[in-house]
mmCIF file of C-alpha atoms in Angstrom:
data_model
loop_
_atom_site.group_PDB
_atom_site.id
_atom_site.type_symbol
_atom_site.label_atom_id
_atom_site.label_comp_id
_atom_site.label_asym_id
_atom_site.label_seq_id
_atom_site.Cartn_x
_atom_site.Cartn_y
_atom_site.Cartn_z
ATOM 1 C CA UNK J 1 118.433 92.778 107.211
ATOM 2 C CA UNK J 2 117.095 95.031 104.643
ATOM 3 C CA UNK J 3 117.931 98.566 104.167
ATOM 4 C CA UNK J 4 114.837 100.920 104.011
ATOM 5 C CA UNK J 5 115.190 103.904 101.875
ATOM 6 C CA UNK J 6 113.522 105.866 103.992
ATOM 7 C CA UNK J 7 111.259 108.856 102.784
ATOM 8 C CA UNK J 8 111.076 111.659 104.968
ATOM 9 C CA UNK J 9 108.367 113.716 103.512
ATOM 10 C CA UNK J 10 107.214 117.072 105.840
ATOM 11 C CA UNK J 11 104.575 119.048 105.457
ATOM 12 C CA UNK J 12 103.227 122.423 107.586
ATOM 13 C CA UNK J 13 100.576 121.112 109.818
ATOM 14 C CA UNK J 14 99.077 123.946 110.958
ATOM 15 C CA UNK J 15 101.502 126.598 111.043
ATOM 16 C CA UNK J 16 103.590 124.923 113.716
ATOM 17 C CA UNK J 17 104.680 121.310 112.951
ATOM 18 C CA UNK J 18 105.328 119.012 110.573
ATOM 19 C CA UNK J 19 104.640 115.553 109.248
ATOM 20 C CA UNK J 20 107.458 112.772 108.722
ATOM 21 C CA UNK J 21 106.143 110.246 106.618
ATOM 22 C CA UNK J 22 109.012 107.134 106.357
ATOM 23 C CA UNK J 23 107.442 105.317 103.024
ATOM 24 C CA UNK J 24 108.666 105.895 98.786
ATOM 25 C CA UNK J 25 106.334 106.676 96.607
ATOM 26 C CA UNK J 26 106.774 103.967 93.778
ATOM 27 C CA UNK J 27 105.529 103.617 89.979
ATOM 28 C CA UNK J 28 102.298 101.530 89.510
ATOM 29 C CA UNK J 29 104.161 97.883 89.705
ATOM 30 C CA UNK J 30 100.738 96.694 88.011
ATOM 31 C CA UNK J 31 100.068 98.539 84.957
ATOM 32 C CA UNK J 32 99.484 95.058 83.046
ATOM 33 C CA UNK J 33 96.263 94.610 85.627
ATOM 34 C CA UNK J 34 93.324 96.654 83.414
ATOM 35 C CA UNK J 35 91.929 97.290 86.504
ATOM 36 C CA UNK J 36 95.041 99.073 88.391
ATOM 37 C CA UNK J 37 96.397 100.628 84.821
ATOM 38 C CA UNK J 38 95.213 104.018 85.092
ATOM 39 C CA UNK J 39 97.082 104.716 88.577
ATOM 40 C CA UNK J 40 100.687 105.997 88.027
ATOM 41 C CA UNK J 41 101.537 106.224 92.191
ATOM 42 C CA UNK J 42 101.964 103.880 94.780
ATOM 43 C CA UNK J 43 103.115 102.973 98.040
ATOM 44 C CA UNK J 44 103.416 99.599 99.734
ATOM 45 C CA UNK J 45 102.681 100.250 103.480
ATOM 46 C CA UNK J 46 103.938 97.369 105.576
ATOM 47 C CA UNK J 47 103.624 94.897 102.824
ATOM 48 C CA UNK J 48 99.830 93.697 103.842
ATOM 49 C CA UNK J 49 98.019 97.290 102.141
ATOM 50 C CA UNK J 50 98.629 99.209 98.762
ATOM 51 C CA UNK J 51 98.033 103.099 98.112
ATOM 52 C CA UNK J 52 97.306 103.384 94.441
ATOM 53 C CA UNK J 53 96.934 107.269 92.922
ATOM 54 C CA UNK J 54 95.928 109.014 90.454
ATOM 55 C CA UNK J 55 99.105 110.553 88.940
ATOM 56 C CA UNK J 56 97.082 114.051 89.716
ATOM 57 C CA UNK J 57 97.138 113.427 93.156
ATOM 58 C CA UNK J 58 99.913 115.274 95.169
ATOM 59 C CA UNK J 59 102.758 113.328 96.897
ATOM 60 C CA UNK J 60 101.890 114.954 100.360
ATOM 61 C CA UNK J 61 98.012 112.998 99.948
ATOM 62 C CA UNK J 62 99.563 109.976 98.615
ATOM 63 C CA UNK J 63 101.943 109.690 101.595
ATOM 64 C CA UNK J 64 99.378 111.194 104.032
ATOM 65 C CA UNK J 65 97.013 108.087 102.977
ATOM 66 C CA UNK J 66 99.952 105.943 103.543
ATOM 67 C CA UNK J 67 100.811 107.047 106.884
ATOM 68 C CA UNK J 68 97.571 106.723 108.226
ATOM 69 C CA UNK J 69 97.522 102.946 107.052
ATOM 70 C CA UNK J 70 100.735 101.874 108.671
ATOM 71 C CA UNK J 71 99.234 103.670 111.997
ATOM 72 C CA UNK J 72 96.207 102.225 112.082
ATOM 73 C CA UNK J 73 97.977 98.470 111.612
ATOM 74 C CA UNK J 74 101.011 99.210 113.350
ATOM 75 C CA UNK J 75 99.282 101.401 116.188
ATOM 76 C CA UNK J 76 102.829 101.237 118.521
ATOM 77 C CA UNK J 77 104.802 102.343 115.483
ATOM 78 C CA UNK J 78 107.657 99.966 115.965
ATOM 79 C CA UNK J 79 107.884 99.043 112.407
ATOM 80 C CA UNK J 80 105.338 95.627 112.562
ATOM 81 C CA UNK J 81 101.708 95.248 111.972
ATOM 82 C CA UNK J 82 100.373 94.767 115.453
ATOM 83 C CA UNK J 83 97.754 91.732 114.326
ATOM 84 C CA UNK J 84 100.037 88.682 112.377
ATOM 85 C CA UNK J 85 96.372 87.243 111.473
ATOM 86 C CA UNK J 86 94.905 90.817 109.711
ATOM 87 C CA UNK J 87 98.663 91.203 108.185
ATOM 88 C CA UNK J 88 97.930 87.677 106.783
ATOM 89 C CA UNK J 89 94.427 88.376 105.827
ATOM 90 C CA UNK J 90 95.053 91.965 104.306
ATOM 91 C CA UNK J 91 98.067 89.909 102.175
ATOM 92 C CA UNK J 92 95.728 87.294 100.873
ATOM 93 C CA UNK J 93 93.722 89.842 99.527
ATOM 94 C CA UNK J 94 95.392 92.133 98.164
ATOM 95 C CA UNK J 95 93.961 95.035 100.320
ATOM 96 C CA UNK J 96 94.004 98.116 99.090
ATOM 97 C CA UNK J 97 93.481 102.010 98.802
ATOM 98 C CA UNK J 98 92.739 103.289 95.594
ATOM 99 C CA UNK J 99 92.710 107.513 95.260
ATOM 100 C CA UNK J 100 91.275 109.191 92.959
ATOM 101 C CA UNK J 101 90.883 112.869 91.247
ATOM 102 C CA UNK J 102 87.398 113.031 91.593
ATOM 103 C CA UNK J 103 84.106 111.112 91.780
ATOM 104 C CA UNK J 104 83.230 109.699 88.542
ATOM 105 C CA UNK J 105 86.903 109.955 86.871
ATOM 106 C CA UNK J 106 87.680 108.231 84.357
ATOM 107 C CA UNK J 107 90.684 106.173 86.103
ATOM 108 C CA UNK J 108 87.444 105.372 88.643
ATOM 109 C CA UNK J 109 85.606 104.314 85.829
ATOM 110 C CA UNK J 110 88.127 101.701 84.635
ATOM 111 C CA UNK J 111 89.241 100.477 87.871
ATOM 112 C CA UNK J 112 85.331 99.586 89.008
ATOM 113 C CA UNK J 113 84.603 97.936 85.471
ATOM 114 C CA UNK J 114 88.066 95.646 86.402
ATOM 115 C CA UNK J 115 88.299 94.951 89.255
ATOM 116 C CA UNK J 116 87.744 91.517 90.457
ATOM 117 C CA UNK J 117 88.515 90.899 94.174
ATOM 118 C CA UNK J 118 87.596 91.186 98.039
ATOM 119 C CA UNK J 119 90.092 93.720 98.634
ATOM 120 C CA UNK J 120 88.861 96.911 98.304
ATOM 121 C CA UNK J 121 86.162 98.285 100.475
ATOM 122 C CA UNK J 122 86.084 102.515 100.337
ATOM 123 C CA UNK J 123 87.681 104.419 97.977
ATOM 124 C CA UNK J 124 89.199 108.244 98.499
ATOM 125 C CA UNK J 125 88.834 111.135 96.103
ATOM 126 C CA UNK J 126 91.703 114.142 95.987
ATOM 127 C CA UNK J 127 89.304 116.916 97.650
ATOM 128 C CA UNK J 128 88.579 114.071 100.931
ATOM 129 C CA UNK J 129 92.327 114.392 101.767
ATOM 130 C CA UNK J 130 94.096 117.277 104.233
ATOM 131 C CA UNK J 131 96.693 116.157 105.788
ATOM 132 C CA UNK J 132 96.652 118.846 108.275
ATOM 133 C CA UNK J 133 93.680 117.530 109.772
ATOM 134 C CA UNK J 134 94.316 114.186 110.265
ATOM 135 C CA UNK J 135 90.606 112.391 110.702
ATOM 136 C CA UNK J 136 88.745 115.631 111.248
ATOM 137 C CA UNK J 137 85.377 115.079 110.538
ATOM 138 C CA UNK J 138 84.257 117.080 107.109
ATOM 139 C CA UNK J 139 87.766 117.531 106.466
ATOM 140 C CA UNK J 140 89.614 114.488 106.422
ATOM 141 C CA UNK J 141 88.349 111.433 105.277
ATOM 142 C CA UNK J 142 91.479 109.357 105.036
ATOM 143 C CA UNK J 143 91.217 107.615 108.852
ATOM 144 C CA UNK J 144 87.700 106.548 108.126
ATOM 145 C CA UNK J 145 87.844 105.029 104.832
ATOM 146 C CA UNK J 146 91.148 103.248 105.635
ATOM 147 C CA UNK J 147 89.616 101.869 108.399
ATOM 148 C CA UNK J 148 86.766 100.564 106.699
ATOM 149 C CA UNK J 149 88.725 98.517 104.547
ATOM 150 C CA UNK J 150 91.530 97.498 107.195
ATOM 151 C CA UNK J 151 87.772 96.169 109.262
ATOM 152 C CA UNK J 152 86.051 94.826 106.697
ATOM 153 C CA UNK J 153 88.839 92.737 104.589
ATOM 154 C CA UNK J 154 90.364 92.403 107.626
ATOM 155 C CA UNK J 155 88.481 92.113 111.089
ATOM 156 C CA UNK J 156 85.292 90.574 110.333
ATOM 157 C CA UNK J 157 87.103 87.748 108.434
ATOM 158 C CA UNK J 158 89.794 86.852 110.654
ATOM 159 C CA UNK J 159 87.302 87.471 113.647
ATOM 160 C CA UNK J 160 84.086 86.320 112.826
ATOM 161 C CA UNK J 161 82.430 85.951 115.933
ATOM 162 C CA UNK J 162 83.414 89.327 117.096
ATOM 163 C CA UNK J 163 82.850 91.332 113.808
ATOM 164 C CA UNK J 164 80.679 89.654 111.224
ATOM 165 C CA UNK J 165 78.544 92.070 110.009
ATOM 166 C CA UNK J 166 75.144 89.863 110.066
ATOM 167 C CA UNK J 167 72.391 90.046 111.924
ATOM 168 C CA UNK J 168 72.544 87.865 115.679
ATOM 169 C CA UNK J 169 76.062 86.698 113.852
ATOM 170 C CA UNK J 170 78.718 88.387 116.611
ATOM 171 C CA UNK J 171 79.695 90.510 119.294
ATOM 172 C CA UNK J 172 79.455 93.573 117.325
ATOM 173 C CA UNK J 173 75.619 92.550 115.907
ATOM 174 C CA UNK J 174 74.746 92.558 119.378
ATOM 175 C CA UNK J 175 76.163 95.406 120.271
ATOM 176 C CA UNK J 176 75.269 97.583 117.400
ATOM 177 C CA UNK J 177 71.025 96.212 118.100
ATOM 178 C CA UNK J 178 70.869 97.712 121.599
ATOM 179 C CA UNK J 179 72.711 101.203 120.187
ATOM 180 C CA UNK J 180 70.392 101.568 117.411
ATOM 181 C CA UNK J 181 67.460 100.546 120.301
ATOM 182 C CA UNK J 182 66.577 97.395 118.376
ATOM 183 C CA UNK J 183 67.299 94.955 115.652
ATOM 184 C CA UNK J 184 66.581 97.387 112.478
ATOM 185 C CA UNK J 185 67.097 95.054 109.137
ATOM 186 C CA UNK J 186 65.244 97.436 106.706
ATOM 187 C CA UNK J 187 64.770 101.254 106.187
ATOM 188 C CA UNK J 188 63.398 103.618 106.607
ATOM 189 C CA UNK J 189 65.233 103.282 110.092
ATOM 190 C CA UNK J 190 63.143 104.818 112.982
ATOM 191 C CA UNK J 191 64.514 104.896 115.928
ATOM 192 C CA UNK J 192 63.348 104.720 119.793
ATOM 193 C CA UNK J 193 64.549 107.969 121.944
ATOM 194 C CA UNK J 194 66.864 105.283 123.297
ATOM 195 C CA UNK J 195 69.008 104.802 120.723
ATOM 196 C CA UNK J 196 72.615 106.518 120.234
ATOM 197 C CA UNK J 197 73.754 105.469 117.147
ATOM 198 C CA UNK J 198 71.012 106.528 114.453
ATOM 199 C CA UNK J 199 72.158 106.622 111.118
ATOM 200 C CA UNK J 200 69.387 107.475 108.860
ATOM 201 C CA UNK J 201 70.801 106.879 105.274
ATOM 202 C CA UNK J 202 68.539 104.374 103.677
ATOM 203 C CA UNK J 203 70.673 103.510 101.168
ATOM 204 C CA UNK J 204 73.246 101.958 104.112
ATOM 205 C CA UNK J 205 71.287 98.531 104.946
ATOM 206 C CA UNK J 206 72.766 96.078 107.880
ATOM 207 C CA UNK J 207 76.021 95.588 107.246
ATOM 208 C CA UNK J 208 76.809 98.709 106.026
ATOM 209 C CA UNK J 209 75.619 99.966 109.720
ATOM 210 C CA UNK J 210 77.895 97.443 110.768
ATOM 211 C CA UNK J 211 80.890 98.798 109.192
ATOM 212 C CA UNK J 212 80.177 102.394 110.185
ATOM 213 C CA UNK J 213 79.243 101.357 113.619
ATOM 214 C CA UNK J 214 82.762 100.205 113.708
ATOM 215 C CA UNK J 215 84.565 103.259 112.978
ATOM 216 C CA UNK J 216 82.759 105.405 115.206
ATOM 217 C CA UNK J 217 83.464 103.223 118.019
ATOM 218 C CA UNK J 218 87.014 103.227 117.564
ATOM 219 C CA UNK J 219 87.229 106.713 116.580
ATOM 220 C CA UNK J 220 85.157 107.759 119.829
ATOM 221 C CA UNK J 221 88.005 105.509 121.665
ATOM 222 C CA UNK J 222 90.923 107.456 120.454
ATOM 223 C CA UNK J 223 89.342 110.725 120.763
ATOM 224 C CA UNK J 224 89.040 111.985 117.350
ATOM 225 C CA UNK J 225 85.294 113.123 117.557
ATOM 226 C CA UNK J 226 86.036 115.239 120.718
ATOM 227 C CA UNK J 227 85.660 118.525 119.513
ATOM 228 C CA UNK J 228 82.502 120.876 119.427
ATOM 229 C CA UNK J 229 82.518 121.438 115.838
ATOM 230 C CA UNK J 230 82.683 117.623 114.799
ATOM 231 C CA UNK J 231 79.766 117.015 117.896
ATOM 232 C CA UNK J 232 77.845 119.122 116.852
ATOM 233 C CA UNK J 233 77.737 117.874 112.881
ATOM 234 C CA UNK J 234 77.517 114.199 113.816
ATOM 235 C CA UNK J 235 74.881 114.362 116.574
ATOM 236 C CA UNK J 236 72.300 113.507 114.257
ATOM 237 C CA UNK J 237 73.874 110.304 113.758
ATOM 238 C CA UNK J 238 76.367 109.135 116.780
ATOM 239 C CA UNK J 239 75.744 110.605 120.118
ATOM 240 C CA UNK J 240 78.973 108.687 122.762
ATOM 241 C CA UNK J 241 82.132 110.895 121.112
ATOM 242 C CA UNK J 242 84.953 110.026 123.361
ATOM 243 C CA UNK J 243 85.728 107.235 125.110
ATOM 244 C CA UNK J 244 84.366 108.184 128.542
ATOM 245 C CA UNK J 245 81.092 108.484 126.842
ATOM 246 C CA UNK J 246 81.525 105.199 124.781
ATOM 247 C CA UNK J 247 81.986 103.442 128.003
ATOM 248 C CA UNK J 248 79.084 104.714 129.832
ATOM 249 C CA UNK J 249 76.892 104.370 127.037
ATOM 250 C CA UNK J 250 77.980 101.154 124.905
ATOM 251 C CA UNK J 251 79.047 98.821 127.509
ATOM 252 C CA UNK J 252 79.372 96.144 124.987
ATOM 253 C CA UNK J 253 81.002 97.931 122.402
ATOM 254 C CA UNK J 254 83.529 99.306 124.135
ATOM 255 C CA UNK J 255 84.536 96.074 126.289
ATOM 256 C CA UNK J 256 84.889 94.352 122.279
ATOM 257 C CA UNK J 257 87.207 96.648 120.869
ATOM 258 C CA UNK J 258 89.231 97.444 123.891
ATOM 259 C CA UNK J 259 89.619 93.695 124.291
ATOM 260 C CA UNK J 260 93.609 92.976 124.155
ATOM 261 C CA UNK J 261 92.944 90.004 121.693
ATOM 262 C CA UNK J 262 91.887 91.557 118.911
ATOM 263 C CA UNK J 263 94.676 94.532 118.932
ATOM 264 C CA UNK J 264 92.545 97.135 117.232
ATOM 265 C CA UNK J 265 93.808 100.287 117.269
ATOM 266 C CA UNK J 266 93.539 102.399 119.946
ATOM 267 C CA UNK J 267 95.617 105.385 119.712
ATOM 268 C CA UNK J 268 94.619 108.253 117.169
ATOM 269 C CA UNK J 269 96.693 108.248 113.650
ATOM 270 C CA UNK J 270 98.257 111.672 113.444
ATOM 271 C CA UNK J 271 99.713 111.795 109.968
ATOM 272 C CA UNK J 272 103.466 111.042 111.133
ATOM 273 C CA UNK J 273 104.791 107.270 110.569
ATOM 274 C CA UNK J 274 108.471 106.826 110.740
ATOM 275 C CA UNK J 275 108.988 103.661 113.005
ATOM 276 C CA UNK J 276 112.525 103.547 115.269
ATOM 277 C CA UNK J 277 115.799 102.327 114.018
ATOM 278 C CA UNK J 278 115.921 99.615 115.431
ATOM 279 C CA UNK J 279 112.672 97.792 114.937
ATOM 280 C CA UNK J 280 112.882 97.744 110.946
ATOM 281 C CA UNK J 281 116.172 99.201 109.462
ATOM 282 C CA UNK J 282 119.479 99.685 109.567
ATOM 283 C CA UNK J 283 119.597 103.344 109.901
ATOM 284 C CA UNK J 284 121.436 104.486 112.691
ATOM 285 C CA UNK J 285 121.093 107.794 115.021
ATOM 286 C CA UNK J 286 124.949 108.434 114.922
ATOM 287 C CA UNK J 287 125.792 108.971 111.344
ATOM 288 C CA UNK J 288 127.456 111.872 109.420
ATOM 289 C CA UNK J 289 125.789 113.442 105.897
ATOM 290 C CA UNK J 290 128.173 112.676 103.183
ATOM 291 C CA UNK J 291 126.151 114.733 100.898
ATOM 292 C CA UNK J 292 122.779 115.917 99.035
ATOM 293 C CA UNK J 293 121.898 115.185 95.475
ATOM 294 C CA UNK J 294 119.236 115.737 92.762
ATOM 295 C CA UNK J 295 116.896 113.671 91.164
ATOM 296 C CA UNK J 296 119.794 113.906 88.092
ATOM 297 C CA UNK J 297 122.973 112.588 90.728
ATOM 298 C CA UNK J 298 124.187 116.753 90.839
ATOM 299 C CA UNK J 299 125.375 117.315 94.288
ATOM 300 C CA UNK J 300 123.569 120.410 95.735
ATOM 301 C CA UNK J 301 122.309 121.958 99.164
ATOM 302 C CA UNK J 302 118.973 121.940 101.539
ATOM 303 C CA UNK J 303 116.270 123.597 99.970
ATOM 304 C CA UNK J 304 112.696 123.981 99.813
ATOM 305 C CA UNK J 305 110.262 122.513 97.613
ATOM 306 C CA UNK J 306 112.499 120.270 95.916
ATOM 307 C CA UNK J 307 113.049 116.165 96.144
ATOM 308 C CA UNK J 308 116.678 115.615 97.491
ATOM 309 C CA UNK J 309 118.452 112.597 98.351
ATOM 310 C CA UNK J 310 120.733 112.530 101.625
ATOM 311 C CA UNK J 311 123.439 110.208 101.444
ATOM 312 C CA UNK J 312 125.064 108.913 104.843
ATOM 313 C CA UNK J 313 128.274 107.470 105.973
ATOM 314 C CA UNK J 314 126.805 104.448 107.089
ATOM 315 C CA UNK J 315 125.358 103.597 103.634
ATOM 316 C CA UNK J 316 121.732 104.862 104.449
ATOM 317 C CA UNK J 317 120.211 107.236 101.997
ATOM 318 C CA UNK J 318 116.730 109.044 102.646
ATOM 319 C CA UNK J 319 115.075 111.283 100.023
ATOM 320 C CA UNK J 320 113.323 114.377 101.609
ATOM 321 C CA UNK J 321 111.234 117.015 100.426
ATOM 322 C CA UNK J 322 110.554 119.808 102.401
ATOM 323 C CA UNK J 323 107.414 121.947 101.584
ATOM 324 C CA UNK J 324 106.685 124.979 102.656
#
C-alpha cells in the first residue's frame, strides 16, 4: 500500500480551533503546458481534481481550497471519493481549480488564452478565500466555486437525466422551472410572487441558472445558508435556506439530491480533511516521534510558523506547520 506523506497544516479558526488539512503542496508538475505555466503550487486532491496557485497565494488558501475538494467528493472522509463514476469523469477531464492573485492577473491572462479543455468551470481569486469561514456567504467563496466545477464536469455528465442543464432535459430542469415560477429561457427574468429562486443577473442565461440552482440546493441541505446575516444578503435571490425549508418548498429538488444514487454531498465541508488510518495509509495511532527536522535535514524542536518534518518509528513522516 502506499505511504502518504501526510501534511498536517493548522490554522486558528476563529480564535478557538484549528484546521488539519492531510494533502502536500507540490511544484507545478505541468510547467511545459502554456496554459498551466504561470502556476508554481499545486495539490492533487484524491487523484480525480487539481489545485493550481499562483505562487502569491498563501499555503493556508492553497490547502484550504484543497480540503474543501476532497470533502465535497469524499463527503464520509474515509479516504475515497464517494461517486466511482464522478472520480472517473473528473479524471477524464482533467478537473481542476485554478487560484489566482487577482481578477485580471496576468497568470489569468495566460491560462484563459491556453487553455483547451472541459475541465475547468469557476475559477478563485486570493481575496475569495478565508479559511476561517468555510462557505460563508461574502466571505468564502471556495465551497461554491468547487462545487460548480465538481457539478458541472462532473454531475450533469455522468447523470444526464438528473442534471443536464437544458431546458425540459432532466430532473433538475424541472425542478429549477417551478422554483423560478416558470420556464424563463431569456432575460430580463421577471418573476411571479411564486417563485423562490429569483436570480436576476442577466448576464447568467439557462444553464448558468442551472448550475447555481445547484449549489444553493445543496448548500441549503447542509445548512450553510442558515444564518441571519447570509439570509438576509441572499433573499433577493434564494428564499428555502436550510433544509427544512428546501423540503417544504422544493419538493422536487430536494427528493433529487437527497436521492442515495447519486451520492452528492450532504454534509457541510468545514475546512478539516485528514481521512482515518486505516482507509488510505499506513500511518498508525501507536507510534513514537523519532525526531523533527528542517526544510535543510537540521534536527530541531516544535515551533511556530515554521515548516517541520516529523519523523516516526514506524517509517511515517508528516510535515506540519503550525501558524499562529
Amino acid at each position: 500500500m502506499k505511504e502518504v506523506l501526510a501534511l498536517l497544516f493548522s490554522i486558528p479558526l476563529l480564535g478557538i480551533a484549528q484546521n488539519t488539512v492531510c494533502f502536500t503542496i507540490d511544484p507545478n508538475p505541468n510547467t511545459n503546458d502554456p496554459a498551466l505555466a504561470p502556476f508554481t503550487k499545486y495539490v492533487d486532491v484524491l487523484g480525480c481534481f487539481s489545485i493550481y496557485a499562483e505562487s502569491s497565494i498563501t499555503d493556508v488558501k492553497v490547502l484550504h481550497a484543497a480540503a474543501v475538494a476532497a470533502e465535497l467528493l469524499d463527503n464520509n472522509e474515509d479516504g475515497i471519493v464517494d461517486d466511482p463514476a464522478i472520480e472517473t469523469q473528473l479524471t477524464i477531464e482533467n478537473a481542476l481549480m485554478p487560484i489566482f492573485s487577482a481578477e485580471g492577473s496576468s497568470a489569468e491572462n495566460t491560462f484563459f488564452n491556453h487553455y483547451n479543455g472541459d475541465g475547468v468551470s469557476a475559477v478563485l481569486y486570493k481575496n475569495e478565500i478565508d479559511p476561517t469561514q468555510t462557505g460563508h456567504w461574502g466571505d468564502d467563496a471556495t465551497v461554491e466555486e468547487i462545487m460548480h466545477t465538481i457539478n458541472h464536469v462532473g454531475h450533469t455528465n455522468v447523470y444526464p437525466s438528473a442534471f443536464s442543464m437544458g431546458p425540459n432535459s432532466s430532473l433538475m430542469s424541472a425542478a429549477m422551472d417551478v422554483a423560478r415560477g416558470g420556464q424563463l429561457l431569456t432575460p430580463p427574468w421577471i418573476y411571479p410572487s411564486s417563485a423562490w429562486y429569483h436570480y436576476d443577473d442577466y448576464t447568467c442565461d439557462y444553464e448558468c441558472m442551472m448550475i447555481e440552482y445547484m449549489y444553493w440546493a445543496l448548500v441549503s441541505n447542509m445548512g450553510i445558508l442558515d444564518n441571519a446575516q447570509t439570509t438576509s444578503g441572499i433573499a433577493n435571490e434564494w428564499e428555502p435556506y436550510n433544509a427544512t425549508l428546501l423540503q417544504s418548498m422544493d419538493i422536487l429538488m430536494y427528493d433529487l439530491i437527497t436521492d442515495v444514487q447519486y451520492k452528492l454531498p450532504q454534509l457541510s465541508p468545514d475546512g478539516n480533511y485528514c481521512p482515518t488510518p486505516s482507509s488510505i495509509t499506513e500511518i498508525h495511532t501507536e507510534r513514537k516521534l523519532i525526531k523533527i527536522i528542517d526544510l535543510l535535514g537540521r534536527t530541531t524542536i516544535a515551533t511556530n510558523n515554521n515548516p517541520l518534518f516529523y519523523i516516526y518509528d514506524n517509517g511515517s513522516v508528516e510535515k506540519k506547520i503550525i501558524i499562529e
